[in-house]
mmCIF file of C-alpha atoms and ligand atoms in Angstrom:
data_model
loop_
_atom_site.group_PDB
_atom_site.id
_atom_site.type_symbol
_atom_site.label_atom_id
_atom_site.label_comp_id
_atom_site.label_asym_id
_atom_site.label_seq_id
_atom_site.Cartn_x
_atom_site.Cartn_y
_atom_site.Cartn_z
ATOM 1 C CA UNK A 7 -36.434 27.288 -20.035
ATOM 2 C CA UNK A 8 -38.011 29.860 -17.568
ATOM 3 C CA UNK A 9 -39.241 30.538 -14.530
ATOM 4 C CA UNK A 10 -41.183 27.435 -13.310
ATOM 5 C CA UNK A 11 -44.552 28.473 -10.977
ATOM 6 C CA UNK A 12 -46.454 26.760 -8.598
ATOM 7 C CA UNK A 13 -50.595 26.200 -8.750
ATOM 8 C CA UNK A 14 -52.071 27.842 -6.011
ATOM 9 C CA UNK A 15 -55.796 27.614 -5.309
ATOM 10 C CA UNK A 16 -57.520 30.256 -6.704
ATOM 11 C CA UNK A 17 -56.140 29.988 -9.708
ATOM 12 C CA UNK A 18 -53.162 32.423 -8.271
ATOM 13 C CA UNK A 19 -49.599 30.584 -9.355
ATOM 14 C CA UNK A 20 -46.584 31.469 -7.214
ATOM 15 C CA UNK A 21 -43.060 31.620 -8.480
ATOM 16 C CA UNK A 22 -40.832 29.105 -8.321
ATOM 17 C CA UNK A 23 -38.438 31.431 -6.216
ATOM 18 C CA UNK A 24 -38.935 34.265 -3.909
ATOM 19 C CA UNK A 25 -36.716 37.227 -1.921
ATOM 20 C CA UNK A 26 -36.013 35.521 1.614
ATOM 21 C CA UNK A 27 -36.755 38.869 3.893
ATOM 22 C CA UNK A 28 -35.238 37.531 7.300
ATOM 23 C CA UNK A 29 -32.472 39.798 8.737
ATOM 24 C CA UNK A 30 -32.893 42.913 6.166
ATOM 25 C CA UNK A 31 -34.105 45.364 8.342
ATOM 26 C CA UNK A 32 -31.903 48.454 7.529
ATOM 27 C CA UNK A 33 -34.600 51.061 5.516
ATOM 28 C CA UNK A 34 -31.887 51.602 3.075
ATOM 29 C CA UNK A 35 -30.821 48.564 2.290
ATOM 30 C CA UNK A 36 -33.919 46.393 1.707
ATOM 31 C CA UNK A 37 -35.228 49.316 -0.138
ATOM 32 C CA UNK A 38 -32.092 49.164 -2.502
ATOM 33 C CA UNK A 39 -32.669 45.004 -2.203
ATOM 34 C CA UNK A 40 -36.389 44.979 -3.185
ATOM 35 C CA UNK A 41 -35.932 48.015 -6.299
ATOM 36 C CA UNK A 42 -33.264 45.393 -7.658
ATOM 37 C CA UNK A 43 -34.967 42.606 -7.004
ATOM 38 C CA UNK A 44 -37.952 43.528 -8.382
ATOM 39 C CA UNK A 45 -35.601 45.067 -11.776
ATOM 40 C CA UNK A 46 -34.038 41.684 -12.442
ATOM 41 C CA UNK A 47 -37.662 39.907 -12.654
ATOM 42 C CA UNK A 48 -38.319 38.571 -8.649
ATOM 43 C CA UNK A 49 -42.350 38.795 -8.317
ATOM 44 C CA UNK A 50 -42.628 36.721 -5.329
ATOM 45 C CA UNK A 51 -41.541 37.934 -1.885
ATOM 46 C CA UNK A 52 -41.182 36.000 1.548
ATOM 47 C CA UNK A 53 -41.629 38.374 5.204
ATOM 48 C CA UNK A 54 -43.214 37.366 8.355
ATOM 49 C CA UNK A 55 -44.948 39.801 11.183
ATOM 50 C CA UNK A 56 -41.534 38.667 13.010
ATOM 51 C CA UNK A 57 -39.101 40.197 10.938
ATOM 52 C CA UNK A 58 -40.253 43.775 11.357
ATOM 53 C CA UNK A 59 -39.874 44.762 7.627
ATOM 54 C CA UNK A 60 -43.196 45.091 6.339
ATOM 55 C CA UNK A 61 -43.614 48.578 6.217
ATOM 56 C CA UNK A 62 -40.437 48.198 4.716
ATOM 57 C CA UNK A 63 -41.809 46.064 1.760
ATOM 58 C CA UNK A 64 -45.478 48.097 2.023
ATOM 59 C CA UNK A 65 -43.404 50.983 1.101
ATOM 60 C CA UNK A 66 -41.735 49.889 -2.039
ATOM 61 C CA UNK A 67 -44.485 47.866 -3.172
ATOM 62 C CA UNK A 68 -46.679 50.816 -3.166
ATOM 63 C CA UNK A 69 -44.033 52.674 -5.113
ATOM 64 C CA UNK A 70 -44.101 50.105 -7.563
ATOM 65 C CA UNK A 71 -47.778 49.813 -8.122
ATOM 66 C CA UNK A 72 -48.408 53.382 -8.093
ATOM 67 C CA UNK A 73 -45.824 53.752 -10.741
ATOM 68 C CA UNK A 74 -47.256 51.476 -12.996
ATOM 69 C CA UNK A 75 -44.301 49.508 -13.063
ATOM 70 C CA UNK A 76 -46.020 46.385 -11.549
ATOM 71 C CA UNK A 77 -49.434 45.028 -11.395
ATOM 72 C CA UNK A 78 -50.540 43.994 -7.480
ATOM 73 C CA UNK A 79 -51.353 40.925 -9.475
ATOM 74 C CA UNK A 80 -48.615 39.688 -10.565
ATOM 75 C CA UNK A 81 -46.686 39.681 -7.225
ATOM 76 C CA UNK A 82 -46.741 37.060 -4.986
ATOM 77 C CA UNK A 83 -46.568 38.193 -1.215
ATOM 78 C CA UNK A 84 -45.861 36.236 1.705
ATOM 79 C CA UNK A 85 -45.858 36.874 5.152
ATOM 80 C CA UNK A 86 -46.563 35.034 8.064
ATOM 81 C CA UNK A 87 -48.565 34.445 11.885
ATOM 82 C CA UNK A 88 -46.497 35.348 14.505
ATOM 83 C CA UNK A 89 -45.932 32.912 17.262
ATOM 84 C CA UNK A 90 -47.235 35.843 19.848
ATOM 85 C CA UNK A 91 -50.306 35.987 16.874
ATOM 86 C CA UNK A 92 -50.985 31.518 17.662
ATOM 87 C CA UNK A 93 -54.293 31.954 19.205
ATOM 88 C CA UNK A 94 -57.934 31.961 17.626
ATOM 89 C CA UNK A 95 -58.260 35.425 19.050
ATOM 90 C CA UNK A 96 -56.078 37.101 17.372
ATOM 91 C CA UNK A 97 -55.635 35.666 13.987
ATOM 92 C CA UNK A 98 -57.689 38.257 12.078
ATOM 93 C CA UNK A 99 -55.946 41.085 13.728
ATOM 94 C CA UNK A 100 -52.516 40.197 13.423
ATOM 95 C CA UNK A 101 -53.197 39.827 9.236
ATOM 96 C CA UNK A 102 -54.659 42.656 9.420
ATOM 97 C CA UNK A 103 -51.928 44.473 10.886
ATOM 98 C CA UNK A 104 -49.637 43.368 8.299
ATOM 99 C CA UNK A 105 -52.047 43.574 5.021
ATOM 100 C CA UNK A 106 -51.357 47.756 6.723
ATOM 101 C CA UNK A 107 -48.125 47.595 7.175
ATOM 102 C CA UNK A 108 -47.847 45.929 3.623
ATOM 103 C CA UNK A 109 -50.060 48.424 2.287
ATOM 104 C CA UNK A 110 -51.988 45.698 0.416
ATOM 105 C CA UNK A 111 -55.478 44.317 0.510
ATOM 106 C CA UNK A 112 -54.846 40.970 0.331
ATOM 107 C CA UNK A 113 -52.309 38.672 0.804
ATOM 108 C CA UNK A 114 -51.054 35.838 -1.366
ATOM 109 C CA UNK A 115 -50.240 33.567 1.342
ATOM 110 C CA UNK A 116 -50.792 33.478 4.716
ATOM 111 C CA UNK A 117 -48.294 31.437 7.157
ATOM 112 C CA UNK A 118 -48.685 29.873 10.463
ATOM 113 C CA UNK A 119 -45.084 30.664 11.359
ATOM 114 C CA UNK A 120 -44.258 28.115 14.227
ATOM 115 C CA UNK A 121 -46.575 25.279 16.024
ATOM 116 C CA UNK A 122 -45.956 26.877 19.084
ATOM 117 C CA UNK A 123 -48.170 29.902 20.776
ATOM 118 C CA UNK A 124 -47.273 32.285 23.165
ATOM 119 C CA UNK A 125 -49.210 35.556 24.886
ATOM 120 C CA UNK A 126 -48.977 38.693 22.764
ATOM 121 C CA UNK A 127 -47.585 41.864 24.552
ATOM 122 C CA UNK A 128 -48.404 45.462 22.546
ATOM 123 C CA UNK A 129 -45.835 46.916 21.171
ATOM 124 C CA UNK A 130 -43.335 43.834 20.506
ATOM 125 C CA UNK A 131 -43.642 41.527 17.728
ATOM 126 C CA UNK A 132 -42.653 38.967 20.193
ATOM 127 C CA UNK A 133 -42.969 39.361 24.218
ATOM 128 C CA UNK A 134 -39.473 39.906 25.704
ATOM 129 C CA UNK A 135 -37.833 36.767 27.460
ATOM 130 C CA UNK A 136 -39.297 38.095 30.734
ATOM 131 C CA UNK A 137 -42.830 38.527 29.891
ATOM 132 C CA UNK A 138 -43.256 35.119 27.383
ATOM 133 C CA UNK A 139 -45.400 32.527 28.717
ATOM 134 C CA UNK A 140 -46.464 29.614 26.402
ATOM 135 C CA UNK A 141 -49.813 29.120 25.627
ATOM 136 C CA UNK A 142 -52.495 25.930 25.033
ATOM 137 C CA UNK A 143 -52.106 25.672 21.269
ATOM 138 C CA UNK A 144 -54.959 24.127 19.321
ATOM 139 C CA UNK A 145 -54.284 23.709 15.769
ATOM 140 C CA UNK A 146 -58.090 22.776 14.989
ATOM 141 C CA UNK A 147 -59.420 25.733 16.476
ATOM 142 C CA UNK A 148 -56.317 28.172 14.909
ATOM 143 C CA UNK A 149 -57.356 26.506 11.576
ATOM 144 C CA UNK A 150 -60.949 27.577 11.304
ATOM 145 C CA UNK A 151 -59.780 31.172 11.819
ATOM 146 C CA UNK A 152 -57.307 30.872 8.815
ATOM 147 C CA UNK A 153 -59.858 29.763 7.142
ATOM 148 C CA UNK A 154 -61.879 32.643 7.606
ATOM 149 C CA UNK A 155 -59.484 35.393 6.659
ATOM 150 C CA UNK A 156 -59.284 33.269 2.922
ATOM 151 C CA UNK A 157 -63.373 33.666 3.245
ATOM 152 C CA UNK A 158 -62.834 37.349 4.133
ATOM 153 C CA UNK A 159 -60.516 38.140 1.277
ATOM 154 C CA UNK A 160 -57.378 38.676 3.342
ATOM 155 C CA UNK A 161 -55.793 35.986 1.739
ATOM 156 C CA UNK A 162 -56.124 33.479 -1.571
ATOM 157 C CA UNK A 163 -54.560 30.946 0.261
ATOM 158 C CA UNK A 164 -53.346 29.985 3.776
ATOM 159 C CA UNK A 165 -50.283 27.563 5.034
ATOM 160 C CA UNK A 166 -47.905 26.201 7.574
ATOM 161 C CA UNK A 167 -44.570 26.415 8.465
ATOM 162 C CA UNK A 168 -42.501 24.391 10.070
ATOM 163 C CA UNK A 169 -45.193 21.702 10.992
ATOM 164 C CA UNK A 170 -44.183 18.339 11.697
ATOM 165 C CA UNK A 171 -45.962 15.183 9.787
ATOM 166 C CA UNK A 172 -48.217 14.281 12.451
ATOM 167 C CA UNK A 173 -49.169 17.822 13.029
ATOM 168 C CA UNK A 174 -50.082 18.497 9.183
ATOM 169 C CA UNK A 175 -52.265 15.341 9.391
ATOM 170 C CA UNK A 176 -54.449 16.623 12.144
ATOM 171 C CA UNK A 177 -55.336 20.059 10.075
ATOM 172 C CA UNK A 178 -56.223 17.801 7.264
ATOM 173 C CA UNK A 179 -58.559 15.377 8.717
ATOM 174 C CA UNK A 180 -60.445 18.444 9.691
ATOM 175 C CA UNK A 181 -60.076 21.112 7.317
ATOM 176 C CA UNK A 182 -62.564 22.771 4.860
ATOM 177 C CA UNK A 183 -59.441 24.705 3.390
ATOM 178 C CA UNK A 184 -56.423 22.911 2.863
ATOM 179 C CA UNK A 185 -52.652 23.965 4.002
ATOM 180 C CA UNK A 186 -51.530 25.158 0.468
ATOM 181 C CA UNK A 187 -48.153 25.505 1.533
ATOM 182 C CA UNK A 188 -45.531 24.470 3.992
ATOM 183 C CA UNK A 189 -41.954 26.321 4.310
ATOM 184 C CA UNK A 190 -39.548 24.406 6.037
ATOM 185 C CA UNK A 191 -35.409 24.314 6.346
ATOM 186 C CA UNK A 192 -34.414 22.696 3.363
ATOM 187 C CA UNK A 193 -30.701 22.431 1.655
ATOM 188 C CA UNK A 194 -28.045 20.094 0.643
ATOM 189 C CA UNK A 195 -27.479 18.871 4.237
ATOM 190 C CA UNK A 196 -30.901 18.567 5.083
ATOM 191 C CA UNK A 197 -33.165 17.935 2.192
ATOM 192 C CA UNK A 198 -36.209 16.224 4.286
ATOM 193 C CA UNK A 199 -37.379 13.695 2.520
ATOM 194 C CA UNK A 200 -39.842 12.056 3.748
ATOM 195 C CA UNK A 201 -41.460 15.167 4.885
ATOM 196 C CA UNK A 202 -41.315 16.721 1.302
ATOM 197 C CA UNK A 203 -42.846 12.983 -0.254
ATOM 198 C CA UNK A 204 -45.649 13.671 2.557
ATOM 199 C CA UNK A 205 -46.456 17.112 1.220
ATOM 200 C CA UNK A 206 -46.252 16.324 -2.437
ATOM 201 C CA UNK A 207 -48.919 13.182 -1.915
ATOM 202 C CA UNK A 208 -50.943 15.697 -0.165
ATOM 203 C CA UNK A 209 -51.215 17.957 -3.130
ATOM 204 C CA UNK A 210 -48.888 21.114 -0.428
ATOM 205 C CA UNK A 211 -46.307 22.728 -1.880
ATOM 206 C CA UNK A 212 -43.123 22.889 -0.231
ATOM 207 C CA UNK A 213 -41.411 26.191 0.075
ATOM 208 C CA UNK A 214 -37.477 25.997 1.364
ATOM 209 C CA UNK A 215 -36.100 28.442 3.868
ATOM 210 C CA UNK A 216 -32.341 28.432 4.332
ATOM 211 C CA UNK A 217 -31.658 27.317 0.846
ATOM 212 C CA UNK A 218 -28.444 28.340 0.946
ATOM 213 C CA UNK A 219 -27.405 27.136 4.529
ATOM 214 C CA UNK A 220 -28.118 30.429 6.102
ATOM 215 C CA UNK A 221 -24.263 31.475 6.015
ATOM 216 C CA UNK A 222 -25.306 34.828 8.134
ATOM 217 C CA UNK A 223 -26.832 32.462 10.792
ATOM 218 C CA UNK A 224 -23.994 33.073 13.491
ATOM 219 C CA UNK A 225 -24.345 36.961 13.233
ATOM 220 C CA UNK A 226 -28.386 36.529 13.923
ATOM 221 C CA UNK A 227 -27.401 34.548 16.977
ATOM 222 C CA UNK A 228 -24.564 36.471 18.179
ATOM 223 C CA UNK A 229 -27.245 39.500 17.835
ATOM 224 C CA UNK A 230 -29.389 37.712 20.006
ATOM 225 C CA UNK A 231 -26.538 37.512 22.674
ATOM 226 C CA UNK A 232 -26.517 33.060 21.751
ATOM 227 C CA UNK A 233 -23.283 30.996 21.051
ATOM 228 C CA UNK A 234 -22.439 30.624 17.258
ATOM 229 C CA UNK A 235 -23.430 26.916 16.335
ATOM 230 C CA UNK A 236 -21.745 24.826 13.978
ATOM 231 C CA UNK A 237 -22.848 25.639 10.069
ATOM 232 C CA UNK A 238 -23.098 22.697 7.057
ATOM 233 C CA UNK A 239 -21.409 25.403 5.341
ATOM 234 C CA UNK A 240 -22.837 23.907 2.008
ATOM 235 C CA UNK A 241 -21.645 26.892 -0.524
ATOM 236 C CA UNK A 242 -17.889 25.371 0.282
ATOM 237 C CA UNK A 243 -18.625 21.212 0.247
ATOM 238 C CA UNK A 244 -16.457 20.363 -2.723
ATOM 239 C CA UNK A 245 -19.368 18.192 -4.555
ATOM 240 C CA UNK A 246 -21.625 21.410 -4.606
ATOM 241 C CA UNK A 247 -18.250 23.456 -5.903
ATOM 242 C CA UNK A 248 -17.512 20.311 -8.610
ATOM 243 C CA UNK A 249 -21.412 20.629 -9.899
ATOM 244 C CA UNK A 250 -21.032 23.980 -10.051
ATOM 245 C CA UNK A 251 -17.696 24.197 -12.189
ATOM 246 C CA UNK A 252 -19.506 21.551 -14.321
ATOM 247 C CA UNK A 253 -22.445 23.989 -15.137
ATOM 248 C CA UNK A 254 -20.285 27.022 -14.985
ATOM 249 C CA UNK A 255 -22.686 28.166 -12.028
ATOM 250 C CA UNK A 256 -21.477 29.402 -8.901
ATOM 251 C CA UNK A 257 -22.377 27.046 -5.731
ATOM 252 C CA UNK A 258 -25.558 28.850 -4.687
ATOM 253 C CA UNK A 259 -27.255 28.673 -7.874
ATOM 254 C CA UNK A 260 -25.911 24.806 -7.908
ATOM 255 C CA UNK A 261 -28.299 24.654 -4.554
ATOM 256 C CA UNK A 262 -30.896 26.492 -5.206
ATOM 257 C CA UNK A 263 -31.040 24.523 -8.691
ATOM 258 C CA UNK A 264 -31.217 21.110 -6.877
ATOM 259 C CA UNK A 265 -34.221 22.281 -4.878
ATOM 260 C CA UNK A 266 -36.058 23.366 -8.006
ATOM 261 C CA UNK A 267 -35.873 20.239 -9.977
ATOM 262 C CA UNK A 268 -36.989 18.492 -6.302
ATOM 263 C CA UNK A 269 -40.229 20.139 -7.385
ATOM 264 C CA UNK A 270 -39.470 22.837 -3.957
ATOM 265 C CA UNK A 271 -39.226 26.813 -4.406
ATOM 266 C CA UNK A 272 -36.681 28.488 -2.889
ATOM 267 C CA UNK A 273 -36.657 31.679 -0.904
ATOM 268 C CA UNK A 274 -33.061 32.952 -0.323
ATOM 269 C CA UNK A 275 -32.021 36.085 1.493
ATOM 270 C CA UNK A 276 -29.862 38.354 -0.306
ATOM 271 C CA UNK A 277 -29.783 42.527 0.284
ATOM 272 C CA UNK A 278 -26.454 42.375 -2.370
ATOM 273 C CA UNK A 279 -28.300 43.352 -5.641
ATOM 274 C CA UNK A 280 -25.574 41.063 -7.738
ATOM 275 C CA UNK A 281 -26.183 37.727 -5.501
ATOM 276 C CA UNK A 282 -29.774 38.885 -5.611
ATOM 277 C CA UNK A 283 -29.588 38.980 -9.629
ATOM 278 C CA UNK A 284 -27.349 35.659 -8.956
ATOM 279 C CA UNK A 285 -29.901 33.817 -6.970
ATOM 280 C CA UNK A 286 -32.408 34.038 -9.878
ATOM 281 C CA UNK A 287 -30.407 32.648 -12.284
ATOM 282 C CA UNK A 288 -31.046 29.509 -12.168
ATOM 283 C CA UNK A 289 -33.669 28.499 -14.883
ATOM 284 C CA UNK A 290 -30.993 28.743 -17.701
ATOM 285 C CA UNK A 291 -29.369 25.180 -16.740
ATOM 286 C CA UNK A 292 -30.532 21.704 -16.281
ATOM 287 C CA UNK A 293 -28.754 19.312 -13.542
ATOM 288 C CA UNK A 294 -28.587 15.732 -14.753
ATOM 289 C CA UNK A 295 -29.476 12.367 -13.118
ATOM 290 C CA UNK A 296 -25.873 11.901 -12.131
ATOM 291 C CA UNK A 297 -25.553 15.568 -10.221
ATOM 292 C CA UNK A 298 -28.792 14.906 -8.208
ATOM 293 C CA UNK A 299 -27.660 11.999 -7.113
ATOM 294 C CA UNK A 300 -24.681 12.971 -6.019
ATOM 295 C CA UNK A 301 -26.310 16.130 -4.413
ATOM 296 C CA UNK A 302 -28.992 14.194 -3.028
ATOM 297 C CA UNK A 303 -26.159 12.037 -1.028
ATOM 298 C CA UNK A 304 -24.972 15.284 1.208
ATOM 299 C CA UNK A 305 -28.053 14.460 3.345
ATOM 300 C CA UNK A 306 -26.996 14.385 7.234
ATOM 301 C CA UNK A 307 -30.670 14.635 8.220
ATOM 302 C CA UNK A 308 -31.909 16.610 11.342
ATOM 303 C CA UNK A 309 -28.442 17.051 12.526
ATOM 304 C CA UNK A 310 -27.551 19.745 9.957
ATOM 305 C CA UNK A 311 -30.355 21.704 10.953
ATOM 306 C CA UNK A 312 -29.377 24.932 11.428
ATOM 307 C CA UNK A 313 -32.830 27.426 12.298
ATOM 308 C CA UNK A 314 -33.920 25.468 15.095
ATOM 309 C CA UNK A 315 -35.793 27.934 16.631
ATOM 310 C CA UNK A 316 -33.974 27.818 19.925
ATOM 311 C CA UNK A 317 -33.388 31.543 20.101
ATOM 312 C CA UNK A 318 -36.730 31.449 22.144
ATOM 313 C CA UNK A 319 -35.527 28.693 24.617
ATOM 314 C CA UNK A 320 -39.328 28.706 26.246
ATOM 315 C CA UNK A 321 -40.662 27.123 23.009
ATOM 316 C CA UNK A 322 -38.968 23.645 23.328
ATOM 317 C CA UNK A 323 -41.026 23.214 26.663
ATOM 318 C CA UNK A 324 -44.913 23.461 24.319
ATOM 319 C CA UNK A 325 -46.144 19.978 23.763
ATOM 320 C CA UNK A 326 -46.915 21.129 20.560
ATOM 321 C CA UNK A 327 -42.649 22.010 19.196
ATOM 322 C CA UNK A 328 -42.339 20.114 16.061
ATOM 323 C CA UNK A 329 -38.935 18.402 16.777
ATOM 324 C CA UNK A 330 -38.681 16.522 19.670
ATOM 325 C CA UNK A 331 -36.691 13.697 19.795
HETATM 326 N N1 NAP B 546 -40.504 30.023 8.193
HETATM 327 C C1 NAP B 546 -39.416 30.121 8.941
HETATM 328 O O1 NAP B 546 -39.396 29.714 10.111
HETATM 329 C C2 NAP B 546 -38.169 30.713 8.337
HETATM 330 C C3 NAP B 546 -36.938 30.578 9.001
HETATM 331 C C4 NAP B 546 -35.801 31.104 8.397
HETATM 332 C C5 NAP B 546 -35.908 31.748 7.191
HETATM 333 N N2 NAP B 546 -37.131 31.931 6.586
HETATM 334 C C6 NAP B 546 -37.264 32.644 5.279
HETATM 335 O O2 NAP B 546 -36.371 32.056 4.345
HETATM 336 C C7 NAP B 546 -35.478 33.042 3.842
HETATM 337 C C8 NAP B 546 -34.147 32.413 3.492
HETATM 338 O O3 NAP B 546 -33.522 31.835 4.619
HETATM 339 P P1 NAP B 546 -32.256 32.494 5.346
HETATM 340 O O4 NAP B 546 -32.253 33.943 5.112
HETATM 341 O O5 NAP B 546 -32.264 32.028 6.757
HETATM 342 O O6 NAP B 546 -31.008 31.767 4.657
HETATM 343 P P2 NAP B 546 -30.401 31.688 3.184
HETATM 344 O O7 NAP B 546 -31.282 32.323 2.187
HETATM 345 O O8 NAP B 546 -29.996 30.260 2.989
HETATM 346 O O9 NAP B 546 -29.048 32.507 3.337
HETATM 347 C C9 NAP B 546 -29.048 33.910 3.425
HETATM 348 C C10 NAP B 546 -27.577 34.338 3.597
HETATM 349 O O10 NAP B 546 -26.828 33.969 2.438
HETATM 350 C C11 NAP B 546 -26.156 35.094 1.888
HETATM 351 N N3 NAP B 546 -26.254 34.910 0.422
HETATM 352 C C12 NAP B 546 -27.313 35.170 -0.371
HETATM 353 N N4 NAP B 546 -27.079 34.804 -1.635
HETATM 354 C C13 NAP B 546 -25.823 34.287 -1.653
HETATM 355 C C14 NAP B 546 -25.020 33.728 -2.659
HETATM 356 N N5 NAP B 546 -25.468 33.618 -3.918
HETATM 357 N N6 NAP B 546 -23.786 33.284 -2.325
HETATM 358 C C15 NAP B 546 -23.334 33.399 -1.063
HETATM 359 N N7 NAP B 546 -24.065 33.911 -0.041
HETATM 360 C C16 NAP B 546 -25.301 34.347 -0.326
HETATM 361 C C17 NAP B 546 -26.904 36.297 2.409
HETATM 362 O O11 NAP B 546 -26.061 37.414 2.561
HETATM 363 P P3 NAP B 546 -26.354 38.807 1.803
HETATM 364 O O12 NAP B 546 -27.730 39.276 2.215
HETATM 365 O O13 NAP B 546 -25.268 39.691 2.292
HETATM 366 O O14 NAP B 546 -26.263 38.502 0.339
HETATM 367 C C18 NAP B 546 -27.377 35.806 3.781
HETATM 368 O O15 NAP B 546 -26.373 35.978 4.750
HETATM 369 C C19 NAP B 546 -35.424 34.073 4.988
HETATM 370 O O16 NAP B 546 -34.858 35.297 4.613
HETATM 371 C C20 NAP B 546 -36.891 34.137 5.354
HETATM 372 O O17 NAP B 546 -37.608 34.907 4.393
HETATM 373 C C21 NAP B 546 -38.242 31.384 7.133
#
């Protein structure tokens, strides 16, 4: 047993679990995260125009490359349109903002972030509450400019995140280039389903954020000035701790296990090099018929959602937010 990987078009495969970059923006310490991730065999690495680390990652990358220690071929980099970036306008030079920032040529993937558009102010990598005003959002029109930045070389492949079904549907009765990829919230409490049947029919493969149940979601709000919510609090639910005694794993890798044999790649978070080298081992055990069913019944559904992209309150208003009721 190994790492599993995922066929990409283009012949590029992506690993069957990435570094989760949300939230690590101290220089030092997602420098220290990425050196040890990269050591203990990670080649496939999740960021977003939105989380402000790229130069971050650019800089490491490019320390790796240059010292021969990697090939810019065998990594598989992420990162993602911002929701200030959701307009045909501005598509080509938002990636190419980040392919600098990243210090690469091209991208592995390139993500739609949210549904949702808003105006894009200079200098922020989303407007302040003040200045945000929503925008007409037309997924057709967005997708012909994705398409274009795979026809450019900015990208081998292009993707969505968190798209709803009916949205996905529209980009594929008019695409000439598929939606490779869609990263959604996926974990014990909310494994979606029906959206994850939808994608795998459809030939998209699903990518889970929050694989662990975001435990550091309450000190992203409170640093946003928001309430603390409620957490599923998965790593302590005493049928992930009993699977994970079982296996001699600890709960995380239990979780992140269950997503991989769902066919779905993980992307946790970690800037603690030993969960980091804890997170990826996971391809060493084998979870029987009786654990995923027992896993599989922790499903609440949509009420264990936990990144539900209220931080930017204006967004529910768009016709085009993915969860109404
Ligand atoms: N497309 C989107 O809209 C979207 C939304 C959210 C997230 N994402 C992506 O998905 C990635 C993962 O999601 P996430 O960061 O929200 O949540 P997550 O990976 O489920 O959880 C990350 C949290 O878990 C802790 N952690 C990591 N490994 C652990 C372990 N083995 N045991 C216990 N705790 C552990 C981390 O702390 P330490 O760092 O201290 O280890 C961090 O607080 C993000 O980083 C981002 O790249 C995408």
């Amino acid at each position: 047993m190994g790492m599993v990987y995922m066929d990409m078009p283009g012949g590029k495969k992506m690993p069957g679990i990435g570094l989760g970059t949300w939230n690590a923006i101290d220089e030092t310490e997602l420098e220290t995260a990425l050196d040890a991730a990269l050591e203990c065999g990670y080649r496939h690495i999740d960021t977003a125009f939105f989380y402000e680390n790229e130069k971050i990652i650019g800089r490491v990358l490019h320390q790796w490359i240059s010292a021969g220690k990697v090939k810019r071929d065998d990594l598989y980099i992420v990162t993602k349109l911002a929701v200030s970036g959701i307009h045909p306008d501005r598509v080509e030079m938002m990636l190419k903002k980040s392919l600098e920032d990243l210090r690469l040529k091209y991208l592995d993937l390139y993500l739609v972030h949210f549904p949702v558009g808003v105006n894009y102010v200079e200098g922020h990598v989303v407007p302040p509450a003040s200045q945000m005003r929503l925008e007409h959002t037309d997924h057709v029109e967005l997708w012909k400019k994705m398409e274009e930045q795979v026809d450019a070389g900015r990208t081998k492949a292009i993707g969505l995140s968190n798209f709803n079904i009916r949205q996905i549907e529209r980009i594929l009765k008019c695409c000439r280039i598929k939606p490779a990829c869609l990263q959604i919230e996926i974990h014990a409490a909310m494994q979606q389903k029906e959206l994850v049947d939808f994608c795998h029919k459809n030939g998209i493969v699903v990518v889970a954020y929050c694989p662990l149940g975001a435990p550091g979601y309450n000190d992203f709000l409170k640093s946003v000035g928001q309430k603390p919510k409620e957490l599923p609090n998965m790593l302590q639910n005493p049928v992930v701790k009993q699977v994970a005694q079982k296996h001699r794993k600890s709960p995380g890798q239990v979780m992140l296990r269950f997503l991989i044999q769902r066919n779905i790649v993980p992307i946790p978070k970690s800037v603690n090099p030993s969960r980091i080298k804890e997170n990826i081992e996971v391809f060493d055990f084998n979870l029987d018929a009786g654990d995923m069913k027992k896993l599989s019944e922790l499903d609440i559904g949509e009420s264990a959602r936990i990144c539900d992209w209220k931080f930017f309150p204006a967004l529910v208003d768009h016709p085009e937010f993915p969860w109404k009721a």
